[in-house]
Coordinates of C-alpha atoms in Angstrom, one line a residue:
Chain A
M402 CA 133.9 -0.3 122.5
A403 CA 133.3 -3.1 123.9
K404 CA 134.4 -3.9 127.2
V405 CA 137.2 -5.3 128.0
R406 CA 137.4 -8.6 129.5
K407 CA 140.5 -10.0 132.6
P408 CA 140.6 -13.4 132.8
D409 CA 143.5 -14.4 135.1
L410 CA 144.2 -17.1 131.4
V411 CA 142.9 -17.0 128.0
V412 CA 144.0 -20.9 126.6
I413 CA 144.2 -20.4 122.5
G414 CA 142.2 -23.3 120.8
A415 CA 141.0 -26.2 122.4
G416 CA 142.6 -29.3 121.0
P417 CA 144.2 -31.7 123.1
A418 CA 146.9 -29.3 124.2
G419 CA 144.3 -26.4 124.7
L420 CA 142.0 -29.0 126.5
G421 CA 144.5 -30.5 128.4
A422 CA 146.2 -27.1 129.2
A423 CA 143.3 -25.4 130.5
L424 CA 142.6 -28.1 132.9
A425 CA 145.5 -28.6 134.7
A426 CA 145.3 -24.6 135.1
R427 CA 142.2 -24.8 137.1
E428 CA 143.6 -27.5 138.9
A429 CA 146.5 -25.6 139.3
G430 CA 143.8 -23.5 141.9
L431 CA 143.3 -20.9 138.4
R432 CA 139.4 -19.4 138.7
D433 CA 139.1 -17.5 134.9
V434 CA 140.0 -19.3 132.9
M435 CA 138.5 -18.3 129.2
L436 CA 138.7 -21.2 126.4
I437 CA 139.3 -20.0 123.4
E438 CA 138.2 -22.5 120.0
R439 CA 137.8 -21.8 116.9
D440 CA 135.6 -23.9 115.5
V441 CA 132.8 -25.2 116.8
E442 CA 133.3 -28.1 118.8
L443 CA 136.5 -28.6 121.5
G444 CA 138.2 -30.9 120.6
G445 CA 140.3 -29.2 117.9
I446 CA 141.7 -32.8 114.9
L447 CA 141.1 -35.0 117.2
P448 CA 137.6 -35.9 116.3
Q449 CA 138.5 -36.3 112.8
C450 CA 141.3 -39.0 113.1
I451 CA 138.8 -41.9 113.9
H452 CA 141.4 -44.7 114.1
D453 CA 143.0 -46.1 117.3
G454 CA 146.3 -46.0 118.6
F455 CA 146.2 -42.4 121.5
G456 CA 146.0 -42.2 125.3
S457 CA 148.8 -45.5 125.7
I458 CA 150.9 -43.5 127.6
V459 CA 148.8 -40.6 129.6
F460 CA 146.0 -43.6 129.7
G461 CA 147.5 -46.9 129.8
E462 CA 145.1 -48.3 127.0
T463 CA 144.2 -47.4 123.0
L464 CA 141.5 -45.2 122.6
T465 CA 140.4 -43.4 119.5
G466 CA 140.8 -40.2 119.0
P467 CA 137.2 -38.8 119.5
Q468 CA 137.9 -40.9 122.3
Y469 CA 140.7 -39.4 123.8
A470 CA 138.7 -36.1 123.1
Q471 CA 136.1 -37.2 124.5
R472 CA 138.2 -37.4 128.3
F473 CA 139.5 -34.2 128.1
I474 CA 135.5 -32.8 126.6
D475 CA 133.9 -34.3 130.2
R476 CA 135.9 -32.9 132.4
V477 CA 136.2 -29.7 130.6
E478 CA 132.4 -29.4 131.3
K479 CA 132.2 -29.8 134.5
A480 CA 135.2 -27.5 135.5
D481 CA 133.7 -24.1 135.2
M482 CA 135.3 -22.5 132.2
D483 CA 134.7 -19.6 129.7
I484 CA 134.0 -21.7 126.8
K485 CA 133.7 -19.5 123.4
L486 CA 133.5 -21.8 120.7
N487 CA 133.1 -20.2 117.2
T488 CA 135.8 -17.5 118.0
M489 CA 139.0 -16.4 116.3
V490 CA 141.8 -14.7 118.0
L491 CA 142.7 -12.2 115.5
D492 CA 145.5 -10.0 117.4
L493 CA 147.3 -11.1 120.1
R494 CA 150.1 -8.6 121.4
P495 CA 152.9 -8.3 123.1
D496 CA 151.1 -7.1 126.8
R497 CA 149.2 -9.7 126.4
S498 CA 146.0 -8.2 125.4
L499 CA 144.3 -10.3 122.8
T500 CA 141.0 -9.5 120.8
A501 CA 138.5 -12.4 119.2
V502 CA 135.4 -12.1 117.4
N503 CA 132.3 -14.6 117.3
S504 CA 129.7 -14.1 116.0
R505 CA 127.7 -13.7 119.6
D506 CA 129.7 -11.0 121.0
G507 CA 131.4 -9.1 118.4
I508 CA 134.6 -7.9 118.9
L509 CA 136.0 -9.3 122.3
E510 CA 138.8 -7.4 123.6
I511 CA 140.6 -9.2 126.1
K512 CA 143.5 -9.2 128.9
P513 CA 144.3 -11.3 130.0
R514 CA 147.4 -11.9 133.4
A515 CA 148.5 -14.6 131.3
V516 CA 147.8 -17.1 127.9
V517 CA 148.7 -20.1 127.2
L518 CA 149.3 -20.7 123.2
A519 CA 147.5 -24.1 121.8
M520 CA 146.6 -23.1 118.1
G521 CA 148.2 -26.5 116.7
C522 CA 149.5 -27.2 113.6
R523 CA 148.4 -27.1 109.8
E524 CA 148.7 -29.7 106.8
R525 CA 152.0 -28.1 103.7
T526 CA 149.7 -27.5 101.0
R527 CA 151.1 -28.4 97.0
H528 CA 152.6 -25.4 97.1
Q529 CA 155.4 -25.6 99.7
V530 CA 156.2 -28.6 97.9
L531 CA 155.7 -27.0 94.2
I532 CA 155.0 -29.6 92.4
P533 CA 154.1 -28.9 88.8
G534 CA 151.2 -29.9 87.1
Y535 CA 147.5 -27.7 86.0
R536 CA 145.5 -26.7 89.3
P537 CA 143.0 -29.2 89.2
A538 CA 140.2 -30.0 91.4
G539 CA 141.0 -33.4 93.1
V540 CA 144.6 -32.5 94.6
I541 CA 143.5 -32.2 98.2
C542 CA 146.0 -32.7 101.9
A543 CA 145.0 -36.0 104.2
G544 CA 144.0 -34.2 107.1
A545 CA 140.9 -33.0 104.6
A546 CA 140.1 -35.6 103.5
Q547 CA 140.1 -37.2 106.7
R548 CA 137.7 -34.9 108.1
D549 CA 135.7 -35.3 104.5
I550 CA 135.2 -38.8 105.0
N551 CA 135.2 -39.1 109.2
I552 CA 133.6 -35.9 109.9
E553 CA 131.3 -34.8 106.8
G554 CA 130.0 -37.8 104.9
L555 CA 131.7 -36.8 101.6
M556 CA 134.3 -38.5 99.0
P557 CA 137.4 -36.4 97.5
G558 CA 137.4 -39.6 95.2
R559 CA 138.0 -42.8 94.2
R560 CA 141.1 -43.8 92.9
V561 CA 144.2 -42.3 94.4
V562 CA 147.4 -41.0 95.1
I563 CA 149.2 -40.3 97.9
L564 CA 152.3 -38.1 98.3
G565 CA 154.4 -38.7 101.0
S566 CA 154.4 -41.0 104.0
G567 CA 153.3 -39.5 106.8
D568 CA 151.0 -41.0 109.4
I569 CA 148.1 -39.2 107.8
G570 CA 148.8 -40.5 104.7
L571 CA 150.0 -43.6 105.4
I572 CA 146.1 -44.2 107.8
M573 CA 144.2 -42.3 105.3
A574 CA 145.3 -45.0 102.7
R575 CA 143.9 -47.3 104.5
R576 CA 140.6 -45.5 105.0
F577 CA 140.6 -44.3 101.1
T578 CA 140.5 -48.1 100.7
L579 CA 137.6 -49.6 103.4
E580 CA 135.3 -46.4 102.6
G581 CA 135.7 -48.9 98.9
A582 CA 138.3 -46.5 96.9
E583 CA 141.0 -48.1 95.0
V584 CA 144.7 -46.1 96.3
E585 CA 147.5 -47.2 93.7
G586 CA 150.2 -46.8 95.9
V587 CA 152.3 -44.3 98.2
Y588 CA 155.5 -41.6 97.6
E589 CA 158.1 -41.1 99.6
I590 CA 160.8 -38.1 98.7
M591 CA 163.0 -39.3 101.1
D592 CA 164.6 -43.3 100.8
H593 CA 162.6 -43.8 104.9
P594 CA 158.9 -43.7 105.5
G595 CA 157.8 -40.3 107.0
G596 CA 155.4 -42.4 109.5
L597 CA 155.3 -44.6 112.4
T598 CA 156.4 -48.5 111.3
R599 CA 153.3 -49.7 112.8
N600 CA 151.0 -47.6 111.0
L601 CA 153.1 -49.1 107.7
V602 CA 152.0 -52.1 108.7
Q603 CA 148.8 -51.7 110.2
C604 CA 147.8 -49.1 106.3
L605 CA 149.8 -50.4 103.7
H606 CA 151.3 -53.8 104.6
D607 CA 147.5 -55.4 105.7
Y608 CA 146.0 -53.6 102.3
D609 CA 148.9 -54.9 100.1
I610 CA 149.4 -51.1 99.7
P611 CA 152.6 -50.6 97.9
L612 CA 155.1 -47.9 99.7
H613 CA 157.2 -45.8 96.9
L614 CA 160.5 -44.6 98.3
S615 CA 162.9 -42.3 96.5
H616 CA 159.5 -41.7 94.7
T617 CA 157.8 -38.5 93.8
V618 CA 155.4 -36.3 92.1
T619 CA 156.6 -34.5 89.2
F620 CA 153.4 -33.8 87.0
I621 CA 149.4 -33.5 88.0
H622 CA 147.3 -34.0 84.5
G623 CA 144.3 -32.6 83.9
R624 CA 143.1 -29.4 83.7
K625 CA 139.5 -29.4 85.4
R626 CA 140.1 -32.7 87.6
V627 CA 143.4 -34.6 88.4
E628 CA 143.4 -37.1 85.8
A629 CA 147.4 -38.9 86.9
V630 CA 149.9 -38.0 88.0
T631 CA 154.1 -38.9 86.6
V632 CA 155.6 -39.8 89.2
S633 CA 159.5 -40.4 88.9
R634 CA 162.2 -41.4 90.8
V635 CA 165.0 -39.4 93.0
D636 CA 169.0 -39.0 93.6
G637 CA 170.3 -38.6 96.2
N638 CA 170.2 -34.8 96.4
L639 CA 166.1 -36.1 95.8
K640 CA 166.3 -34.7 92.1
P641 CA 164.2 -36.6 89.7
M642 CA 165.9 -38.3 87.7
P643 CA 165.2 -38.1 84.2
G644 CA 164.0 -41.6 81.9
T645 CA 163.1 -42.3 85.8
E646 CA 158.5 -41.3 84.6
R647 CA 155.0 -43.7 84.8
L648 CA 152.4 -42.4 84.0
V649 CA 149.5 -42.8 87.1
P650 CA 146.3 -42.6 86.1
C651 CA 144.2 -41.0 88.9
D652 CA 141.3 -38.8 89.9
T653 CA 142.3 -37.5 93.5
L654 CA 146.0 -36.5 95.0
V655 CA 146.4 -36.8 98.3
L656 CA 148.8 -34.7 100.0
S657 CA 150.9 -35.9 102.8
V658 CA 153.5 -33.8 102.8
G659 CA 154.6 -32.7 106.3
L660 CA 152.9 -29.8 109.4
I661 CA 153.5 -26.2 110.7
P662 CA 153.1 -25.2 113.9
E663 CA 150.7 -22.4 113.9
N664 CA 152.3 -19.4 114.9
E665 CA 150.7 -16.6 113.4
L666 CA 149.9 -14.7 116.5
S667 CA 153.0 -15.6 118.1
R668 CA 155.0 -13.8 115.7
R669 CA 152.4 -11.2 116.6
A670 CA 152.8 -11.2 119.7
G671 CA 156.7 -10.4 119.6
V672 CA 157.4 -14.3 121.3
V673 CA 161.1 -16.3 119.7
L674 CA 161.0 -18.6 117.0
D675 CA 163.9 -21.9 117.3
P676 CA 163.8 -22.2 114.0
A677 CA 164.4 -25.9 113.6
T678 CA 161.0 -26.3 114.9
G679 CA 159.0 -23.9 113.3
G680 CA 157.4 -22.7 117.3
P681 CA 158.8 -21.1 119.9
V682 CA 162.5 -21.6 122.0
V683 CA 160.4 -22.6 125.2
D684 CA 162.2 -23.4 128.6
E685 CA 160.9 -25.8 130.9
R686 CA 157.8 -23.9 132.7
M687 CA 156.8 -24.3 128.9
E688 CA 157.5 -20.0 129.0
T689 CA 157.8 -18.6 125.9
S690 CA 160.4 -15.4 124.9
V691 CA 157.5 -13.6 126.4
E692 CA 156.5 -13.2 130.2
G693 CA 153.2 -15.1 131.0
I694 CA 152.8 -16.0 127.3
F695 CA 153.1 -20.2 127.3
A696 CA 153.3 -22.6 124.6
C697 CA 152.1 -26.2 124.2
G698 CA 151.5 -29.3 122.1
N699 CA 152.2 -29.4 118.0
V700 CA 152.6 -24.7 118.0
M701 CA 155.3 -25.7 119.6
N702 CA 157.0 -28.2 117.1
V703 CA 155.2 -31.2 115.6
F704 CA 154.8 -34.5 117.7
D705 CA 153.9 -37.6 116.8
L706 CA 151.6 -38.9 120.2
V707 CA 149.2 -36.9 121.4
D708 CA 150.5 -38.7 124.6
Y709 CA 153.4 -36.1 124.1
V710 CA 151.2 -33.4 123.6
T711 CA 149.0 -33.6 126.9
H712 CA 152.2 -33.5 129.4
T713 CA 153.3 -30.3 127.5
A714 CA 149.7 -29.1 128.7
E715 CA 149.7 -29.9 131.5
V716 CA 153.2 -28.7 132.0
A717 CA 152.5 -25.3 130.5
G718 CA 149.0 -25.0 132.5
R719 CA 150.7 -25.6 135.7
A720 CA 153.2 -23.1 135.3
A721 CA 150.2 -20.7 133.8
A722 CA 148.9 -20.8 136.7
E723 CA 151.4 -20.4 139.4
Y724 CA 152.6 -17.3 137.3
V725 CA 148.8 -16.1 137.8
L726 CA 148.6 -17.1 141.6
R727 CA 151.7 -16.6 143.1
G728 CA 153.4 -14.3 140.6
V729 CA 156.6 -16.7 139.7
A730 CA 158.6 -14.3 137.6
R731 CA 161.0 -15.6 134.7
K732 CA 164.0 -16.0 135.7
P733 CA 166.4 -14.2 133.7
E734 CA 169.6 -15.9 133.8
A735 CA 168.7 -19.2 131.0
L736 CA 171.3 -22.3 130.0
R737 CA 170.3 -22.8 126.0
V738 CA 169.3 -26.8 125.1
R739 CA 171.6 -27.4 122.2
P740 CA 171.1 -30.3 119.6
G741 CA 174.1 -32.5 118.7
R742 CA 175.2 -35.5 116.7
N743 CA 172.2 -37.5 115.0
V744 CA 169.7 -34.6 116.7
R745 CA 168.0 -32.8 114.9
F746 CA 165.9 -30.9 117.2
V747 CA 165.1 -29.7 120.8
V748 CA 162.7 -28.6 122.9
P749 CA 162.5 -27.3 125.4
Q750 CA 165.5 -24.8 123.9
L751 CA 165.8 -23.5 127.7
L752 CA 166.6 -24.6 131.0
R753 CA 166.5 -21.3 133.8
G754 CA 166.3 -24.4 136.7
Y755 CA 163.3 -24.0 138.8
G756 CA 163.2 -27.6 140.3
G757 CA 161.0 -30.4 138.6
E758 CA 161.6 -33.4 136.9
V759 CA 162.0 -32.2 133.1
S760 CA 161.2 -34.0 129.8
F761 CA 163.4 -32.9 126.8
Y762 CA 161.8 -33.6 123.6
F763 CA 163.7 -34.7 120.2
R764 CA 163.8 -36.2 116.9
V765 CA 166.9 -38.0 115.7
S766 CA 168.1 -37.1 111.7
R767 CA 168.9 -40.4 110.1
P768 CA 167.4 -43.1 111.4
E769 CA 169.8 -46.0 114.3
R770 CA 170.4 -48.7 116.4
A771 CA 172.2 -49.3 119.1
V772 CA 172.4 -45.8 120.5
R773 CA 172.2 -43.7 124.2
A774 CA 170.4 -40.9 124.1
R775 CA 172.1 -38.3 127.1
L776 CA 171.9 -35.5 128.2
V777 CA 175.4 -33.4 128.6
T778 CA 177.5 -30.5 130.0
G779 CA 180.6 -29.9 130.2
G780 CA 181.2 -33.7 128.9
I781 CA 179.0 -35.3 132.1
P782 CA 175.6 -37.1 131.4
L783 CA 172.9 -35.8 133.6
A784 CA 170.7 -37.9 132.2
A785 CA 170.4 -40.8 129.7
K786 CA 168.5 -43.5 127.5
R787 CA 169.8 -46.4 125.4
A788 CA 167.5 -47.6 122.5
R789 CA 167.6 -50.2 120.2
M790 CA 166.3 -48.1 117.5
V791 CA 166.1 -44.3 117.1
R792 CA 164.3 -43.5 113.6
P793 CA 163.2 -39.2 113.1
P794 CA 159.6 -39.4 112.7
E795 CA 159.6 -41.0 116.5
M796 CA 160.4 -38.6 119.2
V797 CA 162.2 -39.1 121.8
R798 CA 161.8 -38.3 125.4
L799 CA 164.5 -38.0 127.3
R800 CA 163.3 -37.4 131.7
A801 CA 166.2 -35.2 133.7
D802 CA 166.2 -35.7 137.4
P803 CA 166.2 -32.2 138.8
E804 CA 168.9 -32.4 141.0
R805 CA 171.3 -33.0 138.2
L806 CA 169.6 -30.1 136.2
V807 CA 170.4 -28.2 139.3
E808 CA 173.9 -29.1 139.7
A809 CA 174.5 -28.0 135.4
L810 CA 173.2 -24.2 136.3
S811 CA 176.6 -24.2 137.2
R812 CA 178.5 -25.8 134.3
G813 CA 176.9 -23.8 131.3
D814 CA 174.8 -24.7 128.6
L815 CA 173.7 -28.5 127.6
T816 CA 173.4 -30.5 125.5
V817 CA 170.7 -33.6 124.0
E818 CA 173.0 -36.1 121.4
V819 CA 172.5 -39.8 120.2
V820 CA 175.5 -41.1 120.3
P821 CA 176.4 -45.1 119.7
E822 CA 175.7 -47.5 122.8
D823 CA 179.1 -47.9 123.1
E824 CA 181.5 -45.3 123.6
G825 CA 181.9 -43.2 125.7
P826 CA 181.9 -43.1 130.0
E827 CA 177.9 -44.2 131.4
R828 CA 178.1 -41.9 134.2
Q829 CA 174.3 -41.7 135.7
G830 CA 172.4 -40.5 138.5
Chain B
M687 CA 155.7 -79.2 103.3
R688 CA 158.3 -76.2 105.5
K689 CA 156.9 -72.7 104.5
K690 CA 158.3 -69.1 105.6
H691 CA 156.6 -66.3 107.2
Y692 CA 158.3 -62.9 107.1
Y693 CA 156.0 -60.1 109.9
T694 CA 157.3 -56.7 110.8
C695 CA 156.6 -56.4 114.4
I696 CA 154.4 -53.5 116.0
N697 CA 155.0 -53.5 119.2
C698 CA 157.2 -51.0 119.8
P699 CA 159.2 -48.3 117.4
L700 CA 161.6 -51.4 117.3
S701 CA 159.8 -52.9 114.9
C702 CA 161.7 -56.2 114.4
S703 CA 161.9 -58.3 111.3
L704 CA 160.7 -61.0 112.1
E705 CA 160.9 -65.1 110.7
L706 CA 158.7 -68.0 111.0
V707 CA 159.0 -71.0 110.0
E708 CA 156.2 -73.5 109.9
E709 CA 155.2 -76.8 109.0
D710 CA 151.6 -77.4 108.1
G711 CA 150.5 -75.0 110.4
E712 CA 153.0 -76.4 113.5
I713 CA 155.1 -73.2 114.6
L714 CA 158.8 -74.3 114.3
E715 CA 160.7 -71.5 114.4
V716 CA 160.4 -67.9 115.5
T717 CA 163.2 -66.1 114.5
G718 CA 164.6 -62.0 114.4
Q719 CA 162.5 -60.7 117.9
E720 CA 164.5 -58.8 120.3
C721 CA 161.9 -59.2 122.7
E722 CA 158.5 -61.7 123.9
A723 CA 156.7 -59.4 122.5
G724 CA 158.0 -60.2 119.0
R725 CA 157.9 -64.3 119.5
R726 CA 153.9 -63.9 120.7
Y727 CA 153.1 -61.0 117.6
A728 CA 154.3 -63.3 115.2
E729 CA 152.9 -66.7 116.2
E730 CA 150.0 -64.5 116.7
E731 CA 150.4 -62.9 112.5
F732 CA 150.5 -66.5 111.9
R733 CA 147.7 -68.0 113.4
D734 CA 145.0 -66.0 114.0
P735 CA 145.8 -61.9 113.4
R736 CA 143.3 -60.1 115.1
R737 CA 142.7 -56.0 114.0
M738 CA 140.1 -53.2 116.0
V739 CA 137.6 -52.1 113.5
T740 CA 136.9 -48.7 113.6
T741 CA 134.6 -46.6 110.5
T742 CA 131.6 -44.1 110.7
V743 CA 128.3 -45.0 110.9
R744 CA 125.0 -41.9 109.5
V745 CA 123.1 -40.3 112.3
R746 CA 119.5 -38.9 112.1
N747 CA 119.3 -35.8 113.2
G748 CA 122.7 -35.0 114.4
I749 CA 125.0 -32.5 114.4
L750 CA 126.8 -34.3 112.4
P751 CA 125.6 -36.5 110.3
L752 CA 128.8 -39.3 110.8
L753 CA 129.5 -40.9 114.0
P754 CA 132.6 -42.4 115.1
V755 CA 132.4 -46.2 115.8
V756 CA 135.1 -48.8 117.3
S757 CA 134.9 -52.1 118.0
T758 CA 135.0 -53.4 121.5
A759 CA 138.0 -55.8 121.1
P760 CA 140.4 -56.7 117.8
I761 CA 138.5 -59.3 115.2
P762 CA 140.2 -61.3 112.7
K763 CA 141.8 -59.4 110.2
S764 CA 140.0 -60.9 106.8
L765 CA 137.1 -60.1 108.7
V766 CA 137.9 -56.1 109.0
R767 CA 137.0 -54.8 105.0
E768 CA 133.3 -56.8 105.4
A769 CA 133.1 -55.2 109.0
V770 CA 133.0 -51.8 107.4
R771 CA 130.5 -52.7 104.9
A772 CA 128.0 -53.9 106.9
L773 CA 128.4 -51.1 109.0
A774 CA 127.7 -48.3 105.8
D775 CA 124.4 -49.4 105.8
V776 CA 124.1 -49.0 110.1
E777 CA 121.9 -45.6 110.3
V778 CA 121.2 -43.9 114.3
E779 CA 119.3 -41.6 115.3
A780 CA 120.9 -38.6 117.8
P781 CA 121.5 -37.9 120.0
V782 CA 124.2 -40.5 120.8
R783 CA 126.2 -41.0 123.9
D784 CA 130.0 -42.3 123.8
G785 CA 129.9 -45.7 124.1
Q786 CA 126.1 -46.7 123.3
V787 CA 126.3 -49.7 121.3
I788 CA 125.3 -49.4 118.0
Y789 CA 126.1 -52.5 116.0
R790 CA 125.8 -56.0 118.6
D791 CA 127.6 -58.3 117.4
I792 CA 129.6 -58.2 114.7
L793 CA 130.1 -60.9 112.4
G794 CA 129.2 -63.0 115.0
T795 CA 132.8 -62.0 116.1
G796 CA 131.4 -61.2 119.9
A797 CA 133.0 -58.2 119.2
D798 CA 130.4 -55.1 119.2
M799 CA 130.5 -51.5 117.4
V800 CA 129.8 -49.2 120.2
A801 CA 129.9 -45.2 119.7
S802 CA 133.6 -43.8 120.9
R803 CA 132.2 -39.9 121.2
R804 CA 129.0 -37.7 121.9
L805 CA 126.4 -36.6 119.1
D806 CA 124.4 -34.2 120.4
R807 CA 120.9 -33.8 118.3
L808 CA 120.7 -30.5 116.6
D809 CA 117.4 -28.9 118.0

């Protein structure tokens, strides 16, 4: 039996969330931090995101994905941590003990005093969107195509159709075009785009790539290799309309149909998940339902900006350090933070009242102009912010003042809602 | 002759639909913006649209076969494709430092292409 290791903290995943959390924990005074990553290098998915636009909130400048990652990697390498690359966590149990494996140590039994979940998310595949047709080569997820082109130096195809207008799909439309492939178009089943507007402009408009809203792929042709796809218009219930089919010849279908937080380990540990986010239910310190297990970044819910991932990582890393060093136990009582009008979900979902400023992140269900986002309890707003426009792809961050939150604790559960700007009394601060 | 141009502002999530009216290259009016940044964006898009360039170059003896590179400043939008094509022929030797200049003064724009990460040598 392998010797059991007992670090203060294990961080699972070394993307932006894991790097940020491990650093925050070290800086908060934790000495023995172990960072576990299944890939061969640090950075998670950022090294393949070679486009720019990262870091405008955290660094006040725009960086490429590798540059954003590099800043954290440089700090982590100087911070004296036990970094385990090429290492897969096989199991995480409710008592926080875990089993991992790599080719150098073999099986590792680890019993840390705290755990930060930072496993990120993965792409939805063809099987999750149920596209009929054959199963030829040439159907690829957008992130996988990104890795092929930007890291491995491989071209997945020459004539490309993209299904889904998520940010990675839009960015890959441009990338395929710049690398000499022909992108026939981007097809989106919803009546609004799935990605950020700045990506629509810079990736599609700049290169005259058409976006077909309310359309989907209804058949994949080709037995060995994709030869064409059938696209159809969909009705208000997202059902393909007969008679609207069009055959589009192509050799590659790129799927950008959404991301799913990667919570297999969280489930094994008994962490309660929120069906609305697909990630753990957390409180304002990013602590999950299992004491001593924290979560941050895209494992919690899929963020649009890496800057927010870093913010949640800092909260989780600091909280894990406090938990270990000062034995800050979890407060048993918690208020629920519920999604209200035009809000699909909110994180954190619980407020226990530890004090300090809390950022609530949420997504709206539908685009809306001239609104006010607010956090209310018993009809009284605790935090509010105006927005001229809200859209489902763009997360909203609402910061709440510590004093107002403490005051709220006696009043009962909270709701985050988006209301028309002229509605309801403005009682801020 | 008076002509209208339409842009979508990319400065914030508001994404204003901008309309710019010009006559013989002279900007007469910009409408549709909620703020000053929108007007500036429309004017720049009309006069001299620029974009950052990000792509990859090949690496010899690196831990990975490709190195991501980024321009040190935005270059004219019309030159982006050509810049990427020029960089397709570039090959560098590992190791590479983060920020190392890979290609000077791309297409005479004054912008350099620099490595956007560190890339170690494969031993």
